[in-house]
mmCIF file of N, CA and C in Angstrom:
data_model
loop_
_atom_site.group_PDB
_atom_site.id
_atom_site.type_symbol
_atom_site.label_atom_id
_atom_site.label_comp_id
_atom_site.label_asym_id
_atom_site.label_seq_id
_atom_site.Cartn_x
_atom_site.Cartn_y
_atom_site.Cartn_z
ATOM 1 N N MET P 3 0.826 -1.195 0.000
ATOM 2 C CA MET P 3 0.000 0.000 0.000
ATOM 3 C C MET P 3 0.871 1.260 0.000
ATOM 4 N N VAL P 4 1.995 1.219 0.688
ATOM 5 C CA VAL P 4 2.873 2.382 0.763
ATOM 6 C C VAL P 4 3.414 2.737 -0.621
ATOM 7 N N ALA P 5 3.809 1.732 -1.394
ATOM 8 C CA ALA P 5 4.355 1.985 -2.725
ATOM 9 C C ALA P 5 3.344 2.713 -3.598
ATOM 10 N N ALA P 6 2.090 2.316 -3.518
ATOM 11 C CA ALA P 6 1.049 2.967 -4.325
ATOM 12 C C ALA P 6 0.882 4.429 -3.910
ATOM 13 N N ALA P 7 0.988 4.699 -2.639
ATOM 14 C CA ALA P 7 0.850 6.075 -2.150
ATOM 15 C C ALA P 7 2.045 6.919 -2.599
ATOM 16 N N ASP P 8 3.218 6.299 -2.673
ATOM 17 C CA ASP P 8 4.423 7.018 -3.081
ATOM 18 C C ASP P 8 4.470 7.235 -4.593
ATOM 19 N N ALA P 9 3.851 6.339 -5.322
ATOM 20 C CA ALA P 9 3.904 6.432 -6.783
ATOM 21 C C ALA P 9 3.043 7.600 -7.251
ATOM 22 N N GLN P 10 3.658 8.474 -8.020
ATOM 23 C CA GLN P 10 2.915 9.610 -8.554
ATOM 24 C C GLN P 10 2.705 9.378 -10.046
ATOM 25 N N ASN P 11 1.535 9.670 -10.493
ATOM 26 C CA ASN P 11 1.209 9.540 -11.901
ATOM 27 C C ASN P 11 2.183 10.379 -12.737
ATOM 28 N N TYR P 12 2.663 9.808 -13.839
ATOM 29 C CA TYR P 12 3.593 10.530 -14.716
ATOM 30 C C TYR P 12 2.990 11.846 -15.208
ATOM 31 N N ALA P 13 1.721 11.823 -15.589
ATOM 32 C CA ALA P 13 1.077 13.039 -16.087
ATOM 33 C C ALA P 13 1.097 14.136 -15.025
ATOM 34 N N GLN P 14 0.860 13.759 -13.761
ATOM 35 C CA GLN P 14 0.900 14.740 -12.672
ATOM 36 C C GLN P 14 2.303 15.304 -12.522
ATOM 37 N N LYS P 15 3.327 14.448 -12.594
ATOM 38 C CA LYS P 15 4.707 14.916 -12.481
ATOM 39 C C LYS P 15 5.036 15.915 -13.587
ATOM 40 N N LEU P 16 4.410 15.724 -14.744
ATOM 41 C CA LEU P 16 4.662 16.600 -15.888
ATOM 42 C C LEU P 16 3.753 17.832 -15.887
ATOM 43 N N GLY P 17 2.871 17.933 -14.897
ATOM 44 C CA GLY P 17 1.971 19.082 -14.827
ATOM 45 C C GLY P 17 0.892 19.068 -15.889
ATOM 46 N N ILE P 18 0.566 17.875 -16.367
ATOM 47 C CA ILE P 18 -0.431 17.731 -17.434
ATOM 48 C C ILE P 18 -1.787 17.431 -16.810
ATOM 49 N N SER P 19 -2.801 18.151 -17.268
ATOM 50 C CA SER P 19 -4.142 17.962 -16.725
ATOM 51 C C SER P 19 -5.165 17.813 -17.847
ATOM 52 N N HIS P 20 -6.372 17.427 -17.446
ATOM 53 C CA HIS P 20 -7.449 17.148 -18.395
ATOM 54 C C HIS P 20 -7.684 18.323 -19.349
ATOM 55 N N GLY P 21 -7.844 17.996 -20.615
ATOM 56 C CA GLY P 21 -8.182 18.997 -21.616
ATOM 57 C C GLY P 21 -6.990 19.662 -22.278
ATOM 58 N N MET P 22 -5.785 19.421 -21.777
ATOM 59 C CA MET P 22 -4.603 20.031 -22.409
ATOM 60 C C MET P 22 -4.334 19.387 -23.763
ATOM 61 N N ALA P 23 -3.763 20.182 -24.664
ATOM 62 C CA ALA P 23 -3.315 19.664 -25.955
ATOM 63 C C ALA P 23 -1.833 19.304 -25.796
ATOM 64 N N VAL P 24 -1.511 18.011 -25.978
ATOM 65 C CA VAL P 24 -0.149 17.531 -25.782
ATOM 66 C C VAL P 24 0.365 16.908 -27.076
ATOM 67 N N GLN P 25 1.477 17.445 -27.540
ATOM 68 C CA GLN P 25 2.105 16.952 -28.761
ATOM 69 C C GLN P 25 3.272 16.048 -28.391
ATOM 70 N N GLU P 26 3.428 14.961 -29.148
ATOM 71 C CA GLU P 26 4.527 14.034 -28.928
ATOM 72 C C GLU P 26 5.475 14.092 -30.117
ATOM 73 N N LEU P 27 6.757 14.292 -29.807
ATOM 74 C CA LEU P 27 7.795 14.359 -30.834
ATOM 75 C C LEU P 27 8.862 13.321 -30.522
ATOM 76 N N GLY P 28 9.426 12.706 -31.539
ATOM 77 C CA GLY P 28 10.532 11.775 -31.344
ATOM 78 C C GLY P 28 10.127 10.391 -30.874
ATOM 79 N N TRP P 29 8.865 10.006 -31.109
ATOM 80 C CA TRP P 29 8.427 8.668 -30.707
ATOM 81 C C TRP P 29 9.285 7.631 -31.425
ATOM 82 N N ASP P 30 9.585 6.550 -30.732
ATOM 83 C CA ASP P 30 10.285 5.412 -31.319
ATOM 84 C C ASP P 30 9.917 4.176 -30.504
ATOM 85 N N GLU P 31 10.438 3.035 -30.921
ATOM 86 C CA GLU P 31 10.117 1.764 -30.280
ATOM 87 C C GLU P 31 10.456 1.747 -28.786
ATOM 88 N N ASP P 32 11.406 2.581 -28.358
ATOM 89 C CA ASP P 32 11.869 2.541 -26.971
ATOM 90 C C ASP P 32 11.122 3.483 -26.039
ATOM 91 N N THR P 33 10.170 4.253 -26.540
ATOM 92 C CA THR P 33 9.461 5.194 -25.671
ATOM 93 C C THR P 33 8.652 4.434 -24.618
ATOM 94 N N ASP P 34 8.348 5.089 -23.526
ATOM 95 C CA ASP P 34 7.670 4.478 -22.387
ATOM 96 C C ASP P 34 6.158 4.487 -22.628
ATOM 97 N N ASP P 35 5.612 3.311 -22.956
ATOM 98 C CA ASP P 35 4.180 3.213 -23.249
ATOM 99 C C ASP P 35 3.310 3.535 -22.037
ATOM 100 N N GLU P 36 3.807 3.215 -20.836
ATOM 101 C CA GLU P 36 3.039 3.520 -19.624
ATOM 102 C C GLU P 36 2.904 5.035 -19.453
ATOM 103 N N LEU P 37 3.987 5.752 -19.666
ATOM 104 C CA LEU P 37 3.955 7.213 -19.568
ATOM 105 C C LEU P 37 2.992 7.786 -20.610
ATOM 106 N N ARG P 38 3.095 7.298 -21.835
ATOM 107 C CA ARG P 38 2.222 7.778 -22.913
ATOM 108 C C ARG P 38 0.747 7.527 -22.561
ATOM 109 N N SER P 39 0.442 6.329 -22.075
ATOM 110 C CA SER P 39 -0.938 5.964 -21.726
ATOM 111 C C SER P 39 -1.483 6.835 -20.608
ATOM 112 N N GLU P 40 -0.652 7.085 -19.579
ATOM 113 C CA GLU P 40 -1.103 7.917 -18.462
ATOM 114 C C GLU P 40 -1.385 9.346 -18.909
ATOM 115 N N VAL P 41 -0.563 9.865 -19.809
ATOM 116 C CA VAL P 41 -0.794 11.221 -20.316
ATOM 117 C C VAL P 41 -2.093 11.255 -21.123
ATOM 118 N N GLU P 42 -2.292 10.277 -22.013
ATOM 119 C CA GLU P 42 -3.528 10.249 -22.814
ATOM 120 C C GLU P 42 -4.760 10.106 -21.928
ATOM 121 N N GLU P 43 -4.657 9.277 -20.894
ATOM 122 C CA GLU P 43 -5.785 9.106 -19.973
ATOM 123 C C GLU P 43 -6.087 10.417 -19.248
ATOM 124 N N GLU P 44 -5.048 11.115 -18.831
ATOM 125 C CA GLU P 44 -5.222 12.375 -18.092
ATOM 126 C C GLU P 44 -5.844 13.467 -18.970
ATOM 127 N N ILE P 45 -5.366 13.608 -20.209
ATOM 128 C CA ILE P 45 -5.876 14.679 -21.066
ATOM 129 C C ILE P 45 -7.217 14.334 -21.700
ATOM 130 N N GLY P 46 -7.549 13.038 -21.717
ATOM 131 C CA GLY P 46 -8.835 12.612 -22.270
ATOM 132 C C GLY P 46 -8.851 12.538 -23.784
ATOM 133 N N SER P 47 -7.670 12.459 -24.398
ATOM 134 C CA SER P 47 -7.595 12.313 -25.850
ATOM 135 C C SER P 47 -6.229 11.746 -26.230
ATOM 136 N N ASP P 48 -6.047 11.501 -27.517
ATOM 137 C CA ASP P 48 -4.766 10.994 -28.001
ATOM 138 C C ASP P 48 -3.729 12.111 -28.009
ATOM 139 N N LEU P 49 -2.464 11.700 -27.940
ATOM 140 C CA LEU P 49 -1.376 12.655 -28.115
ATOM 141 C C LEU P 49 -1.387 13.139 -29.560
ATOM 142 N N LEU P 50 -1.056 14.395 -29.771
ATOM 143 C CA LEU P 50 -0.977 14.954 -31.115
ATOM 144 C C LEU P 50 0.383 14.583 -31.709
ATOM 145 N N ASP P 51 0.411 14.352 -33.019
ATOM 146 C CA ASP P 51 1.685 13.965 -33.629
ATOM 147 C C ASP P 51 2.455 15.179 -34.139
ATOM 148 N N GLU P 52 3.584 14.899 -34.776
ATOM 149 C CA GLU P 52 4.483 15.961 -35.227
ATOM 150 C C GLU P 52 3.864 16.845 -36.306
ATOM 151 N N GLU P 53 2.840 16.353 -36.966
ATOM 152 C CA GLU P 53 2.227 17.077 -38.082
ATOM 153 C C GLU P 53 1.073 17.982 -37.668
ATOM 154 N N THR P 54 0.767 18.057 -36.379
ATOM 155 C CA THR P 54 -0.403 18.829 -35.945
ATOM 156 C C THR P 54 -0.253 20.314 -36.284
ATOM 157 N N ASP P 55 -1.386 20.954 -36.550
ATOM 158 C CA ASP P 55 -1.371 22.398 -36.764
ATOM 159 C C ASP P 55 -2.096 23.105 -35.610
ATOM 160 N N GLU P 56 -2.370 22.339 -34.531
ATOM 161 C CA GLU P 56 -3.015 22.908 -33.344
ATOM 162 C C GLU P 56 -1.984 23.598 -32.458
ATOM 163 N N VAL P 57 -2.462 24.567 -31.681
ATOM 164 C CA VAL P 57 -1.622 25.173 -30.652
ATOM 165 C C VAL P 57 -1.605 24.177 -29.492
ATOM 166 N N VAL P 58 -0.416 23.900 -28.952
ATOM 167 C CA VAL P 58 -0.298 22.893 -27.905
ATOM 168 C C VAL P 58 0.152 23.513 -26.583
ATOM 169 N N ASP P 59 -0.304 22.885 -25.487
ATOM 170 C CA ASP P 59 0.068 23.319 -24.140
ATOM 171 C C ASP P 59 1.400 22.705 -23.717
ATOM 172 N N VAL P 60 1.634 21.475 -24.176
ATOM 173 C CA VAL P 60 2.830 20.725 -23.793
ATOM 174 C C VAL P 60 3.357 19.974 -25.001
ATOM 175 N N ALA P 61 4.675 20.023 -25.174
ATOM 176 C CA ALA P 61 5.338 19.192 -26.180
ATOM 177 C C ALA P 61 6.211 18.197 -25.429
ATOM 178 N N LEU P 62 5.987 16.904 -25.687
ATOM 179 C CA LEU P 62 6.829 15.853 -25.122
ATOM 180 C C LEU P 62 7.837 15.467 -26.196
ATOM 181 N N LEU P 63 9.098 15.749 -25.942
ATOM 182 C CA LEU P 63 10.163 15.464 -26.905
ATOM 183 C C LEU P 63 11.015 14.316 -26.390
ATOM 184 N N TRP P 64 10.809 13.119 -26.988
ATOM 185 C CA TRP P 64 11.645 11.968 -26.650
ATOM 186 C C TRP P 64 12.989 12.209 -27.340
ATOM 187 N N TRP P 65 14.071 12.223 -26.567
ATOM 188 C CA TRP P 65 15.380 12.578 -27.138
ATOM 189 C C TRP P 65 16.451 11.617 -26.650
ATOM 190 N N ARG P 66 17.230 11.106 -27.598
ATOM 191 C CA ARG P 66 18.300 10.171 -27.279
ATOM 192 C C ARG P 66 19.607 10.654 -27.867
ATOM 193 N N ASP P 67 20.713 10.206 -27.288
ATOM 194 C CA ASP P 67 22.024 10.510 -27.839
ATOM 195 C C ASP P 67 22.046 10.008 -29.280
ATOM 196 N N GLY P 68 22.479 10.854 -30.196
ATOM 197 C CA GLY P 68 22.539 10.459 -31.601
ATOM 198 C C GLY P 68 21.308 10.851 -32.408
ATOM 199 N N ASP P 69 20.332 11.501 -31.765
ATOM 200 C CA ASP P 69 19.113 11.897 -32.485
ATOM 201 C C ASP P 69 19.314 13.136 -33.364
ATOM 202 N N GLY P 70 20.466 13.787 -33.265
ATOM 203 C CA GLY P 70 20.700 14.962 -34.104
ATOM 204 C C GLY P 70 20.973 16.193 -33.266
ATOM 205 N N ASP P 71 20.565 17.336 -33.805
ATOM 206 C CA ASP P 71 20.818 18.624 -33.158
ATOM 207 C C ASP P 71 19.632 18.976 -32.259
ATOM 208 N N LEU P 72 19.879 19.002 -30.953
ATOM 209 C CA LEU P 72 18.804 19.272 -29.993
ATOM 210 C C LEU P 72 18.233 20.674 -30.167
ATOM 211 N N VAL P 73 19.062 21.651 -30.487
ATOM 212 C CA VAL P 73 18.560 23.020 -30.685
ATOM 213 C C VAL P 73 17.529 23.032 -31.810
ATOM 214 N N ASP P 74 17.828 22.372 -32.930
ATOM 215 C CA ASP P 74 16.869 22.302 -34.042
ATOM 216 C C ASP P 74 15.564 21.651 -33.600
ATOM 217 N N ALA P 75 15.673 20.563 -32.836
ATOM 218 C CA ALA P 75 14.476 19.862 -32.365
ATOM 219 C C ALA P 75 13.658 20.753 -31.433
ATOM 220 N N LEU P 76 14.342 21.503 -30.581
ATOM 221 C CA LEU P 76 13.635 22.408 -29.666
ATOM 222 C C LEU P 76 12.949 23.533 -30.432
ATOM 223 N N MET P 77 13.607 24.052 -31.455
ATOM 224 C CA MET P 77 12.995 25.111 -32.274
ATOM 225 C C MET P 77 11.725 24.581 -32.943
ATOM 226 N N ASP P 78 11.762 23.341 -33.426
ATOM 227 C CA ASP P 78 10.572 22.726 -34.013
ATOM 228 C C ASP P 78 9.484 22.543 -32.962
ATOM 229 N N ALA P 79 9.887 22.169 -31.740
ATOM 230 C CA ALA P 79 8.924 21.900 -30.669
ATOM 231 C C ALA P 79 8.201 23.163 -30.220
ATOM 232 N N ILE P 80 8.896 24.315 -30.237
ATOM 233 C CA ILE P 80 8.241 25.535 -29.740
ATOM 234 C C ILE P 80 7.373 26.201 -30.800
ATOM 235 N N GLY P 81 7.470 25.759 -32.044
ATOM 236 C CA GLY P 81 6.642 26.334 -33.114
ATOM 237 C C GLY P 81 5.158 26.373 -32.785
ATOM 238 N N PRO P 82 4.537 25.220 -32.464
ATOM 239 C CA PRO P 82 3.096 25.215 -32.170
ATOM 240 C C PRO P 82 2.755 25.469 -30.706
ATOM 241 N N LEU P 83 3.757 25.796 -29.890
ATOM 242 C CA LEU P 83 3.554 25.927 -28.454
ATOM 243 C C LEU P 83 2.793 27.208 -28.094
ATOM 244 N N ALA P 84 1.837 27.080 -27.173
ATOM 245 C CA ALA P 84 1.115 28.240 -26.643
ATOM 246 C C ALA P 84 2.116 29.125 -25.906
ATOM 247 N N ASP P 85 1.752 30.403 -25.717
ATOM 248 C CA ASP P 85 2.644 31.355 -25.042
ATOM 249 C C ASP P 85 3.124 30.854 -23.683
ATOM 250 N N ASP P 86 2.239 30.189 -22.944
ATOM 251 C CA ASP P 86 2.618 29.678 -21.623
ATOM 252 C C ASP P 86 2.874 28.170 -21.652
ATOM 253 N N GLY P 87 3.069 27.618 -22.853
ATOM 254 C CA GLY P 87 3.316 26.192 -23.002
ATOM 255 C C GLY P 87 4.724 25.792 -22.592
ATOM 256 N N VAL P 88 4.917 24.497 -22.376
ATOM 257 C CA VAL P 88 6.218 23.981 -21.968
ATOM 258 C C VAL P 88 6.640 22.812 -22.853
ATOM 259 N N VAL P 89 7.952 22.618 -22.918
ATOM 260 C CA VAL P 89 8.525 21.467 -23.610
ATOM 261 C C VAL P 89 9.148 20.570 -22.550
ATOM 262 N N TRP P 90 8.815 19.306 -22.574
ATOM 263 C CA TRP P 90 9.473 18.322 -21.721
ATOM 264 C C TRP P 90 10.417 17.521 -22.595
ATOM 265 N N VAL P 91 11.720 17.601 -22.324
ATOM 266 C CA VAL P 91 12.700 16.770 -23.024
ATOM 267 C C VAL P 91 12.839 15.497 -22.213
ATOM 268 N N LEU P 92 12.456 14.372 -22.823
ATOM 269 C CA LEU P 92 12.483 13.078 -22.146
ATOM 270 C C LEU P 92 13.683 12.291 -22.664
ATOM 271 N N THR P 93 14.622 11.983 -21.773
ATOM 272 C CA THR P 93 15.853 11.299 -22.164
ATOM 273 C C THR P 93 16.034 10.022 -21.340
ATOM 274 N N PRO P 94 16.683 9.002 -21.927
ATOM 275 C CA PRO P 94 16.952 7.786 -21.146
ATOM 276 C C PRO P 94 17.843 8.110 -19.947
ATOM 277 N N LYS P 95 17.565 7.450 -18.829
ATOM 278 C CA LYS P 95 18.366 7.667 -17.621
ATOM 279 C C LYS P 95 19.797 7.207 -17.829
ATOM 280 N N THR P 96 20.686 7.698 -16.962
ATOM 281 C CA THR P 96 22.086 7.282 -16.971
ATOM 282 C C THR P 96 22.165 5.757 -16.935
ATOM 283 N N GLY P 97 23.036 5.209 -17.769
ATOM 284 C CA GLY P 97 23.208 3.764 -17.811
ATOM 285 C C GLY P 97 22.326 3.079 -18.841
ATOM 286 N N HIS P 98 21.349 3.787 -19.389
ATOM 287 C CA HIS P 98 20.472 3.225 -20.420
ATOM 288 C C HIS P 98 20.977 3.660 -21.796
ATOM 289 N N SER P 99 20.709 2.846 -22.783
ATOM 290 C CA SER P 99 21.102 3.155 -24.151
ATOM 291 C C SER P 99 20.479 4.476 -24.593
ATOM 292 N N GLY P 100 21.296 5.351 -25.196
ATOM 293 C CA GLY P 100 20.797 6.631 -25.681
ATOM 294 C C GLY P 100 20.835 7.750 -24.653
ATOM 295 N N HIS P 101 21.426 7.487 -23.476
ATOM 296 C CA HIS P 101 21.500 8.512 -22.422
ATOM 297 C C HIS P 101 22.096 9.805 -22.975
ATOM 298 N N VAL P 102 21.501 10.927 -22.579
ATOM 299 C CA VAL P 102 21.953 12.250 -22.995
ATOM 300 C C VAL P 102 22.489 12.957 -21.756
ATOM 301 N N ASP P 103 23.690 13.516 -21.868
ATOM 302 C CA ASP P 103 24.262 14.254 -20.742
ATOM 303 C C ASP P 103 23.397 15.483 -20.468
ATOM 304 N N PRO P 104 23.040 15.728 -19.202
ATOM 305 C CA PRO P 104 22.197 16.886 -18.866
ATOM 306 C C PRO P 104 22.776 18.212 -19.354
ATOM 307 N N SER P 105 24.103 18.287 -19.480
ATOM 308 C CA SER P 105 24.715 19.542 -19.934
ATOM 309 C C SER P 105 24.306 19.863 -21.372
ATOM 310 N N GLU P 106 24.023 18.830 -22.173
ATOM 311 C CA GLU P 106 23.580 19.074 -23.557
ATOM 312 C C GLU P 106 22.246 19.816 -23.572
ATOM 313 N N ILE P 107 21.357 19.425 -22.676
ATOM 314 C CA ILE P 107 20.054 20.094 -22.586
ATOM 315 C C ILE P 107 20.251 21.510 -22.043
ATOM 316 N N ALA P 108 21.071 21.635 -20.992
ATOM 317 C CA ALA P 108 21.319 22.941 -20.368
ATOM 318 C C ALA P 108 21.940 23.930 -21.352
ATOM 319 N N GLU P 109 22.780 23.437 -22.264
ATOM 320 C CA GLU P 109 23.421 24.310 -23.249
ATOM 321 C C GLU P 109 22.509 24.609 -24.436
ATOM 322 N N SER P 110 21.653 23.669 -24.788
ATOM 323 C CA SER P 110 20.777 23.840 -25.955
ATOM 324 C C SER P 110 19.563 24.713 -25.672
ATOM 325 N N ALA P 111 19.029 24.635 -24.466
ATOM 326 C CA ALA P 111 17.803 25.362 -24.127
ATOM 327 C C ALA P 111 17.910 26.864 -24.368
ATOM 328 N N PRO P 112 18.940 27.560 -23.833
ATOM 329 C CA PRO P 112 19.006 29.018 -24.042
ATOM 330 C C PRO P 112 19.155 29.395 -25.511
ATOM 331 N N THR P 113 19.862 28.580 -26.284
ATOM 332 C CA THR P 113 20.031 28.849 -27.712
ATOM 333 C C THR P 113 18.683 28.822 -28.418
ATOM 334 N N ALA P 114 17.774 27.963 -27.936
ATOM 335 C CA ALA P 114 16.430 27.868 -28.504
ATOM 336 C C ALA P 114 15.469 28.856 -27.840
ATOM 337 N N GLY P 115 15.981 29.691 -26.921
ATOM 338 C CA GLY P 115 15.130 30.671 -26.259
ATOM 339 C C GLY P 115 14.317 30.108 -25.111
ATOM 340 N N LEU P 116 14.815 29.046 -24.497
ATOM 341 C CA LEU P 116 14.093 28.392 -23.404
ATOM 342 C C LEU P 116 14.945 28.373 -22.139
ATOM 343 N N THR P 117 14.274 28.249 -21.002
ATOM 344 C CA THR P 117 14.981 28.083 -19.738
ATOM 345 C C THR P 117 14.625 26.705 -19.183
ATOM 346 N N SER P 118 15.595 26.070 -18.524
ATOM 347 C CA SER P 118 15.352 24.718 -18.025
ATOM 348 C C SER P 118 15.146 24.713 -16.518
ATOM 349 N N THR P 119 14.489 23.645 -16.048
ATOM 350 C CA THR P 119 14.247 23.464 -14.621
ATOM 351 C C THR P 119 14.904 22.157 -14.188
ATOM 352 N N THR P 120 14.757 21.823 -12.936
ATOM 353 C CA THR P 120 15.328 20.593 -12.397
ATOM 354 C C THR P 120 14.643 19.381 -13.017
ATOM 355 N N PRO P 121 15.421 18.395 -13.450
ATOM 356 C CA PRO P 121 14.838 17.184 -14.054
ATOM 357 C C PRO P 121 14.016 16.373 -13.046
ATOM 358 N N VAL P 122 13.060 15.607 -13.567
ATOM 359 C CA VAL P 122 12.263 14.694 -12.747
ATOM 360 C C VAL P 122 12.448 13.277 -13.268
ATOM 361 N N SER P 123 12.327 12.321 -12.373
ATOM 362 C CA SER P 123 12.466 10.915 -12.718
ATOM 363 C C SER P 123 11.128 10.378 -13.225
ATOM 364 N N LEU P 124 11.180 9.703 -14.377
ATOM 365 C CA LEU P 124 9.976 9.134 -14.985
ATOM 366 C C LEU P 124 10.276 7.688 -15.388
ATOM 367 N N GLY P 125 10.384 6.808 -14.420
ATOM 368 C CA GLY P 125 10.721 5.417 -14.716
ATOM 369 C C GLY P 125 12.141 5.321 -15.240
ATOM 370 N N SER P 126 12.310 4.758 -16.432
ATOM 371 C CA SER P 126 13.652 4.631 -17.016
ATOM 372 C C SER P 126 14.022 5.860 -17.849
ATOM 373 N N TRP P 127 13.198 6.887 -17.788
ATOM 374 C CA TRP P 127 13.441 8.140 -18.499
ATOM 375 C C TRP P 127 13.564 9.287 -17.495
ATOM 376 N N THR P 128 14.211 10.354 -17.923
ATOM 377 C CA THR P 128 14.312 11.580 -17.141
ATOM 378 C C THR P 128 13.641 12.690 -17.941
ATOM 379 N N GLY P 129 12.831 13.503 -17.278
ATOM 380 C CA GLY P 129 12.168 14.616 -17.948
ATOM 381 C C GLY P 129 12.752 15.937 -17.491
ATOM 382 N N THR P 130 13.105 16.780 -18.457
ATOM 383 C CA THR P 130 13.594 18.123 -18.149
ATOM 384 C C THR P 130 12.606 19.120 -18.743
ATOM 385 N N LYS P 131 12.041 19.941 -17.875
ATOM 386 C CA LYS P 131 11.027 20.919 -18.290
ATOM 387 C C LYS P 131 11.717 22.175 -18.810
ATOM 388 N N LEU P 132 11.353 22.571 -20.028
ATOM 389 C CA LEU P 132 11.871 23.794 -20.634
ATOM 390 C C LEU P 132 10.711 24.747 -20.852
ATOM 391 N N MET P 133 10.922 25.996 -20.446
ATOM 392 C CA MET P 133 9.861 26.996 -20.559
ATOM 393 C C MET P 133 10.351 28.200 -21.345
ATOM 394 N N GLN P 134 9.399 28.877 -21.960
ATOM 395 C CA GLN P 134 9.713 30.132 -22.623
ATOM 396 C C GLN P 134 9.792 31.200 -21.543
ATOM 397 N N PRO P 135 10.825 32.042 -21.576
ATOM 398 C CA PRO P 135 10.936 33.071 -20.535
ATOM 399 C C PRO P 135 9.730 34.000 -20.564
ATOM 400 N N LYS P 136 9.334 34.424 -19.393
ATOM 401 C CA LYS P 136 8.213 35.375 -19.286
ATOM 402 C C LYS P 136 8.725 36.732 -19.785
ATOM 403 N N THR P 137 8.019 37.305 -20.730
ATOM 404 C CA THR P 137 8.426 38.610 -21.237
ATOM 405 C C THR P 137 7.663 39.683 -20.499
ATOM 406 N N PRO P 138 8.371 40.626 -19.915
ATOM 407 C CA PRO P 138 7.655 41.694 -19.195
ATOM 408 C C PRO P 138 6.852 42.538 -20.181
ATOM 409 N N SER P 139 5.707 42.979 -19.746
ATOM 410 C CA SER P 139 4.877 43.799 -20.641
ATOM 411 C C SER P 139 5.607 45.124 -20.903
ATOM 412 N N LYS P 140 5.582 45.519 -22.144
ATOM 413 C CA LYS P 140 6.303 46.740 -22.534
ATOM 414 C C LYS P 140 5.445 47.962 -22.205
ATOM 415 N N GLN P 141 6.048 48.912 -21.536
ATOM 416 C CA GLN P 141 5.327 50.135 -21.201
ATOM 417 C C GLN P 141 5.982 51.298 -21.942
ATOM 418 N N ARG P 142 5.153 52.127 -22.553
ATOM 419 C CA ARG P 142 5.676 53.286 -23.298
ATOM 420 C C ARG P 142 4.947 54.521 -22.894
#
């Protein structure tokens, strides 16, 4: 019973709630189906694919070592993102195939105009939340 109380839903850890539009980028055979299912159950619909033309609240970017240029992928991810939307970069944990050094995310985020937060553990994956900086309202 204690384990169930300690276990937090992946969607909750990602700040995803019912009705949000969530886009999935970088899906492959190794992605975590449990995480994907929990997110779909929470939002009440399917994840949107890379071809969506909808404005999204959250972009889930599955990213592995060798997937290419992270800055380019982040620029693609923020294209359909709402003003207050976030990108979650999901990477394999240390010791797993495709592990990405956290410094790569930390260095790529500002180049793409994003700020990063502390990573969270998501089973065999790690999620790093990237946000668009809040722009102060311009006064003239």
